[in-house]
mmCIF file of C-alpha atoms and ligand atoms in Angstrom:
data_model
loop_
_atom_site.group_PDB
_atom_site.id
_atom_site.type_symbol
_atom_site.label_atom_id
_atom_site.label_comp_id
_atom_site.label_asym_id
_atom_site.label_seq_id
_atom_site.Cartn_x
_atom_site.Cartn_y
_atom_site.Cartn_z
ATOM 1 C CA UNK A 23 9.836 56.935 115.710
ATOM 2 C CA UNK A 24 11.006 54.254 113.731
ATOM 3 C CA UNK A 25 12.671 54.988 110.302
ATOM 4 C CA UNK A 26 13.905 52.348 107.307
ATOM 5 C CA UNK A 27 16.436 54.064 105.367
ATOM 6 C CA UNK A 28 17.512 52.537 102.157
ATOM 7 C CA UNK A 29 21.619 52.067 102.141
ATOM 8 C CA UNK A 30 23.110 51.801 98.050
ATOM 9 C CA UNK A 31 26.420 51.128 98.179
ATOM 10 C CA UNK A 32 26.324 52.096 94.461
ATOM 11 C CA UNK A 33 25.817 55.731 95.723
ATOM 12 C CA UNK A 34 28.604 55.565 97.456
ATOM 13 C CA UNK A 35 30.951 54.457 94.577
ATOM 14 C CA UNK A 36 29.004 57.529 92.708
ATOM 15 C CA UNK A 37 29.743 59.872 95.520
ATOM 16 C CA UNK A 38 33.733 58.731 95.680
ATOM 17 C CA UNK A 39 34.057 59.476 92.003
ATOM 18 C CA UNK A 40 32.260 62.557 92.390
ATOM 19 C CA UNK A 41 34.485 63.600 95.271
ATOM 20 C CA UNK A 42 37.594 62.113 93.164
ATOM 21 C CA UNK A 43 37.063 64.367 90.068
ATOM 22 C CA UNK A 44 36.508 60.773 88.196
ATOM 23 C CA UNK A 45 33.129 62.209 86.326
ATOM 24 C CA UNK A 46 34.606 64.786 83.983
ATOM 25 C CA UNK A 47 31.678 64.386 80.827
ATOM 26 C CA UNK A 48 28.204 63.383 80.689
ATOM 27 C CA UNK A 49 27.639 60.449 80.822
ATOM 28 C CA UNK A 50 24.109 60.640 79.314
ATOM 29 C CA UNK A 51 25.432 62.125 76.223
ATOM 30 C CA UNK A 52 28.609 58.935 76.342
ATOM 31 C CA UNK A 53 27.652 56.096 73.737
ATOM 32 C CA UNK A 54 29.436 53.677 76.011
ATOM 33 C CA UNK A 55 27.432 54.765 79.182
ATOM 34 C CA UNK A 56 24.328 54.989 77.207
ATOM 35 C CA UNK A 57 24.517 51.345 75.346
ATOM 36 C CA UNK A 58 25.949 49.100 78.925
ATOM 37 C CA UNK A 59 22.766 50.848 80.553
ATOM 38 C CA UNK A 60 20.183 50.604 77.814
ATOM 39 C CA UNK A 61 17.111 48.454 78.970
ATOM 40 C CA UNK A 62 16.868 45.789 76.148
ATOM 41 C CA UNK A 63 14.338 43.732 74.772
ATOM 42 C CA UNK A 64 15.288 40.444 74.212
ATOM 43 C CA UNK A 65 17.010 40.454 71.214
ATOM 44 C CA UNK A 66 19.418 43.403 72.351
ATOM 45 C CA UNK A 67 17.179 46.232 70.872
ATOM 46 C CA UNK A 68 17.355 49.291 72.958
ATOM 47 C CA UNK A 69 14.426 50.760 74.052
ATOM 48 C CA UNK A 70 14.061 54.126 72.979
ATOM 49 C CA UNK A 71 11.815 56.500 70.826
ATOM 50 C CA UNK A 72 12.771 59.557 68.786
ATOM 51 C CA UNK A 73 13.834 61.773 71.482
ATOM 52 C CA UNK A 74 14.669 59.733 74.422
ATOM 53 C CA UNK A 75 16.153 56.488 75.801
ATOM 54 C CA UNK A 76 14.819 54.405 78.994
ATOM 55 C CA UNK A 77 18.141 53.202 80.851
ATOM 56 C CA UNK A 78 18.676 51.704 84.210
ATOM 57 C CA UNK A 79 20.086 53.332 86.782
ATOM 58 C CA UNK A 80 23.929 53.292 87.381
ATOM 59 C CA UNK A 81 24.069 54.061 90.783
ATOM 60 C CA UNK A 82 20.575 53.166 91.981
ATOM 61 C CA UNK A 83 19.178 54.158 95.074
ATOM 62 C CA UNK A 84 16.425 51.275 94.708
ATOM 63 C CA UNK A 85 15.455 48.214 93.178
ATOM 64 C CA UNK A 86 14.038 48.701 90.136
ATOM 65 C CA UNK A 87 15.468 52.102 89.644
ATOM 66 C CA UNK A 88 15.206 53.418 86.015
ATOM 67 C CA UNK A 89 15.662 56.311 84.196
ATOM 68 C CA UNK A 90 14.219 58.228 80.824
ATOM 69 C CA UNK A 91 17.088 60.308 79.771
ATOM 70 C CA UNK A 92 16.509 63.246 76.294
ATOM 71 C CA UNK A 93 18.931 61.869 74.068
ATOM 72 C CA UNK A 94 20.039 65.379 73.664
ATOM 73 C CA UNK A 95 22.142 67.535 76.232
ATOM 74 C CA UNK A 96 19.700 69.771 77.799
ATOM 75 C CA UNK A 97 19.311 71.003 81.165
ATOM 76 C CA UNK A 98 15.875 72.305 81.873
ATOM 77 C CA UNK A 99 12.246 71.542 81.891
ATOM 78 C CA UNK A 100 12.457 75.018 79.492
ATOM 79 C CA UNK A 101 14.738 73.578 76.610
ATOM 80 C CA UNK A 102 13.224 71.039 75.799
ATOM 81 C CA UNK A 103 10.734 71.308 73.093
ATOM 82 C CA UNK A 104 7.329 70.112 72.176
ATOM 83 C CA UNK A 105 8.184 66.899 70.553
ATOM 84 C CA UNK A 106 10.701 66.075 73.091
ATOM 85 C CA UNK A 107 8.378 66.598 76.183
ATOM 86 C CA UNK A 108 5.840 64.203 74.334
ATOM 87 C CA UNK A 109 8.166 61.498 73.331
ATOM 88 C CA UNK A 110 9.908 62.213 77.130
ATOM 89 C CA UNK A 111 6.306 61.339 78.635
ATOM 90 C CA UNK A 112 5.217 58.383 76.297
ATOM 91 C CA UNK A 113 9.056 56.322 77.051
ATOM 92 C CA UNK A 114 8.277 57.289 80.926
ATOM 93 C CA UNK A 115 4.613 55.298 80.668
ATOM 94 C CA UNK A 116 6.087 52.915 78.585
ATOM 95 C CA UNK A 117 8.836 52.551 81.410
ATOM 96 C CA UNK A 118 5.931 52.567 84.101
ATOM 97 C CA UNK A 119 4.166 49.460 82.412
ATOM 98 C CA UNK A 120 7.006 47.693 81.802
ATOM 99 C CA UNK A 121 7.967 47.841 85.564
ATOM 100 C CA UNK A 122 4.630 47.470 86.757
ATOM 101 C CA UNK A 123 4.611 43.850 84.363
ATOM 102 C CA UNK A 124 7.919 43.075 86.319
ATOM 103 C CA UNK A 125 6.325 44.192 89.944
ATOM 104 C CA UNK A 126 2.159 43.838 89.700
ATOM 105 C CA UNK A 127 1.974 44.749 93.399
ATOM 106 C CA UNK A 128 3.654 48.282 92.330
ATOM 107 C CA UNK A 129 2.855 51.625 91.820
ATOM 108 C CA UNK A 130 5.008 53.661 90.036
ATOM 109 C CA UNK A 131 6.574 57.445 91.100
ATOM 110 C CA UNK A 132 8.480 59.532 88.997
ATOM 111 C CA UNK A 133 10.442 62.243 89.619
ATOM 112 C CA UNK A 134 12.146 65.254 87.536
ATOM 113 C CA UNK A 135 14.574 67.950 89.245
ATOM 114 C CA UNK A 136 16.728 70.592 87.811
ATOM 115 C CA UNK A 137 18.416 73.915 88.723
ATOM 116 C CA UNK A 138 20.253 75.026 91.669
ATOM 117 C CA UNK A 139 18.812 74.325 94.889
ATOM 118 C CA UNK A 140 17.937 70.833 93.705
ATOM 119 C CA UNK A 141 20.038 67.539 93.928
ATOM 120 C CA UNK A 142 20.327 67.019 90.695
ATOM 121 C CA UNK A 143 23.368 65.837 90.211
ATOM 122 C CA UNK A 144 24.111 65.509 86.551
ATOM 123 C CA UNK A 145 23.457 68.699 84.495
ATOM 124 C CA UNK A 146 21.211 66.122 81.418
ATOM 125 C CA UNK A 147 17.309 66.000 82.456
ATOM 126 C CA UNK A 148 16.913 62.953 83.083
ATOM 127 C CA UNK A 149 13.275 61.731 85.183
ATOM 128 C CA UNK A 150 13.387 59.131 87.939
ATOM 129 C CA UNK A 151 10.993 56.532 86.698
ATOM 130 C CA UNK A 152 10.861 53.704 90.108
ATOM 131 C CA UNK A 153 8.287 51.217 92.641
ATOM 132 C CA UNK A 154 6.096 52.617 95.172
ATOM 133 C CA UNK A 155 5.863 49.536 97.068
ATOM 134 C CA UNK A 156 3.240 48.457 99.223
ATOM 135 C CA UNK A 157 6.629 47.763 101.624
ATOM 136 C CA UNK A 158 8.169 51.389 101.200
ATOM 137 C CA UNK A 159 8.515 53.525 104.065
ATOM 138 C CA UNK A 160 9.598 56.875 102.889
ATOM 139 C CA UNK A 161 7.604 58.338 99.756
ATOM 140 C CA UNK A 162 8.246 60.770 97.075
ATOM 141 C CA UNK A 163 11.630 62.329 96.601
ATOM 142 C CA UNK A 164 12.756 61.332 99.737
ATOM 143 C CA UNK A 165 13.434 58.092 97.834
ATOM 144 C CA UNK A 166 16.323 59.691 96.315
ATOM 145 C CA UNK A 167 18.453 60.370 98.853
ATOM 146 C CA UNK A 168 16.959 61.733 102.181
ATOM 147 C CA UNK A 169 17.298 59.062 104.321
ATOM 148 C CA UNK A 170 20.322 58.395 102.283
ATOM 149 C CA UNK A 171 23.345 56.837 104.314
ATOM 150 C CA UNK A 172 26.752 56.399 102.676
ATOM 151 C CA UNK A 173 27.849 54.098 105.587
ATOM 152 C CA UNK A 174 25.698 50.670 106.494
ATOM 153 C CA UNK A 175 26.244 51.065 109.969
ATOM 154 C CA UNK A 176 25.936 54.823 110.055
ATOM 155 C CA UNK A 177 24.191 56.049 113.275
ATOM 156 C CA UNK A 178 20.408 56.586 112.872
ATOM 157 C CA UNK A 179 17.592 56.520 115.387
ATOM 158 C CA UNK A 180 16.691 53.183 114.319
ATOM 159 C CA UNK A 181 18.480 51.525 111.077
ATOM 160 C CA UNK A 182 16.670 49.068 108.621
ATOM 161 C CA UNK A 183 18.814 48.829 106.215
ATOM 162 C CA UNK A 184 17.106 47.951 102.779
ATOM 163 C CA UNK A 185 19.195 46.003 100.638
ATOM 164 C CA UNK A 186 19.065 47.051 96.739
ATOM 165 C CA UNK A 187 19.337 43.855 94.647
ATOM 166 C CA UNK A 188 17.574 44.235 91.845
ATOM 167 C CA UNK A 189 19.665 47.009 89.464
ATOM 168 C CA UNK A 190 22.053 47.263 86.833
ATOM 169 C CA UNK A 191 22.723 44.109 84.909
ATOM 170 C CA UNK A 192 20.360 42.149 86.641
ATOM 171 C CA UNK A 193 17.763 44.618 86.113
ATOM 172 C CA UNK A 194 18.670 44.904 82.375
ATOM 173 C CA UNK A 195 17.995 40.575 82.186
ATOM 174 C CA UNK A 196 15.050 40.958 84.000
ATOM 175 C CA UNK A 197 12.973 43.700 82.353
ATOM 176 C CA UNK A 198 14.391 41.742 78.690
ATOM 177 C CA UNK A 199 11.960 39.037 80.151
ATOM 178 C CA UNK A 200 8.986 41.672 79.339
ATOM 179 C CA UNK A 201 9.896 44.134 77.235
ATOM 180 C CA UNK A 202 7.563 44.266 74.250
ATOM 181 C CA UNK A 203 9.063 46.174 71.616
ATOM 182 C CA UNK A 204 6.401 45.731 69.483
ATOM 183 C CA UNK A 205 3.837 47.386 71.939
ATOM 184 C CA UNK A 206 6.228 50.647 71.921
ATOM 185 C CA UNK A 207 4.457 51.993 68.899
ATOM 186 C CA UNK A 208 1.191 52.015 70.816
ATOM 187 C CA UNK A 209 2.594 54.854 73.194
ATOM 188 C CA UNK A 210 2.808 57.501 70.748
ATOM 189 C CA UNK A 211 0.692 59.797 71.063
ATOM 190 C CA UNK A 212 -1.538 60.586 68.199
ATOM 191 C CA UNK A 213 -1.407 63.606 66.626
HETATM 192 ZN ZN1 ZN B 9 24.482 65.184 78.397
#
């Protein structure tokens, strides 16, 4: 059996300054996290609605690896109320196009996970908004960390490593390239 793992070495930096007590505060609730990840239209204008923000991923485990985070501190499905859970599902297809502009031979998965027993590793509900490649190998939320190595060279049965190139700033440039702002208002939902 053969198997393609994906190796980040930005989740290895995250997992050293887990392991180093280095993330003491959330960083989703941080305006300095929240504006150098912000996904930007051209002009600089973060893209976010009432309730939530669409940033890139810090430490992504892929290209293309986004995130829509509540802009307020809450940690489950549960707390969040009506409003937010709508404006939390119109930034994620807003997200979705905007990727799927950037990648037309994409799909797009996303993933929410909370609560103990889960790998969520920031306590801030955040959903995994990323590619489904025609390319991919592994599916679902295996993306985000099964076949997870923290070493290139780590022993597997068979190791493709896929290198992640497409994230943080360059990601930020990129999607500025297609971001319309202007289109934004057409996601909300009317009531
Ligand atoms: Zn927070």
């Amino acid at each position: 059996m053969e198997i393609t793992y994906g190796f980040s070495p930005f989740r290895k930096e995250y997992h050293k300054m887990v392991k180093d007590g280095l993330i003491t505060s959330c960083p989703f609730c941080a305006e300095s996290d929240m504006e150098s990840q912000a996904i930007r239209s051209q002009n600089g204008e973060p893209v976010e609605n009432e309730f939530s923000r669409w940033v890139i991923n810090k430490y992504p485990y892929s290209d293309g690896h986004t995130l829509v985070v509540p802009k307020r501190h809450i940690s489950s499905i549960h707390d969040m109320s009506r409003d937010e859970i709508i404006s939390h599902h119109e930034m994620i297809r807003f997200a979705a196009d905007t990727l799927q502009k950037l990648y037309p031979d994409a799909g797009i998965e996303t993933f929410l996970q909370y609560g103990k027993g889960s790998r969520m590793s920031l306590p801030h509900l955040h959903t995994h908004v990323v590619l489904a490649l025609p390319t991919d190998t592994y599916r679902g939320m295996q993306k985000l960390g099964y076949f997870e190595a923290f070493e290139e060279d780590e022993e597997k049965i068979i190791m493709l490593p896929v290198k992640v190139t497409l994230v943080r700033e360059k990601l930020i440039e990129a999607l500025a390239k297609v971001i319309d702002l202007s289109e934004l208002a057409k996601y909300t939902t009317a009531q």
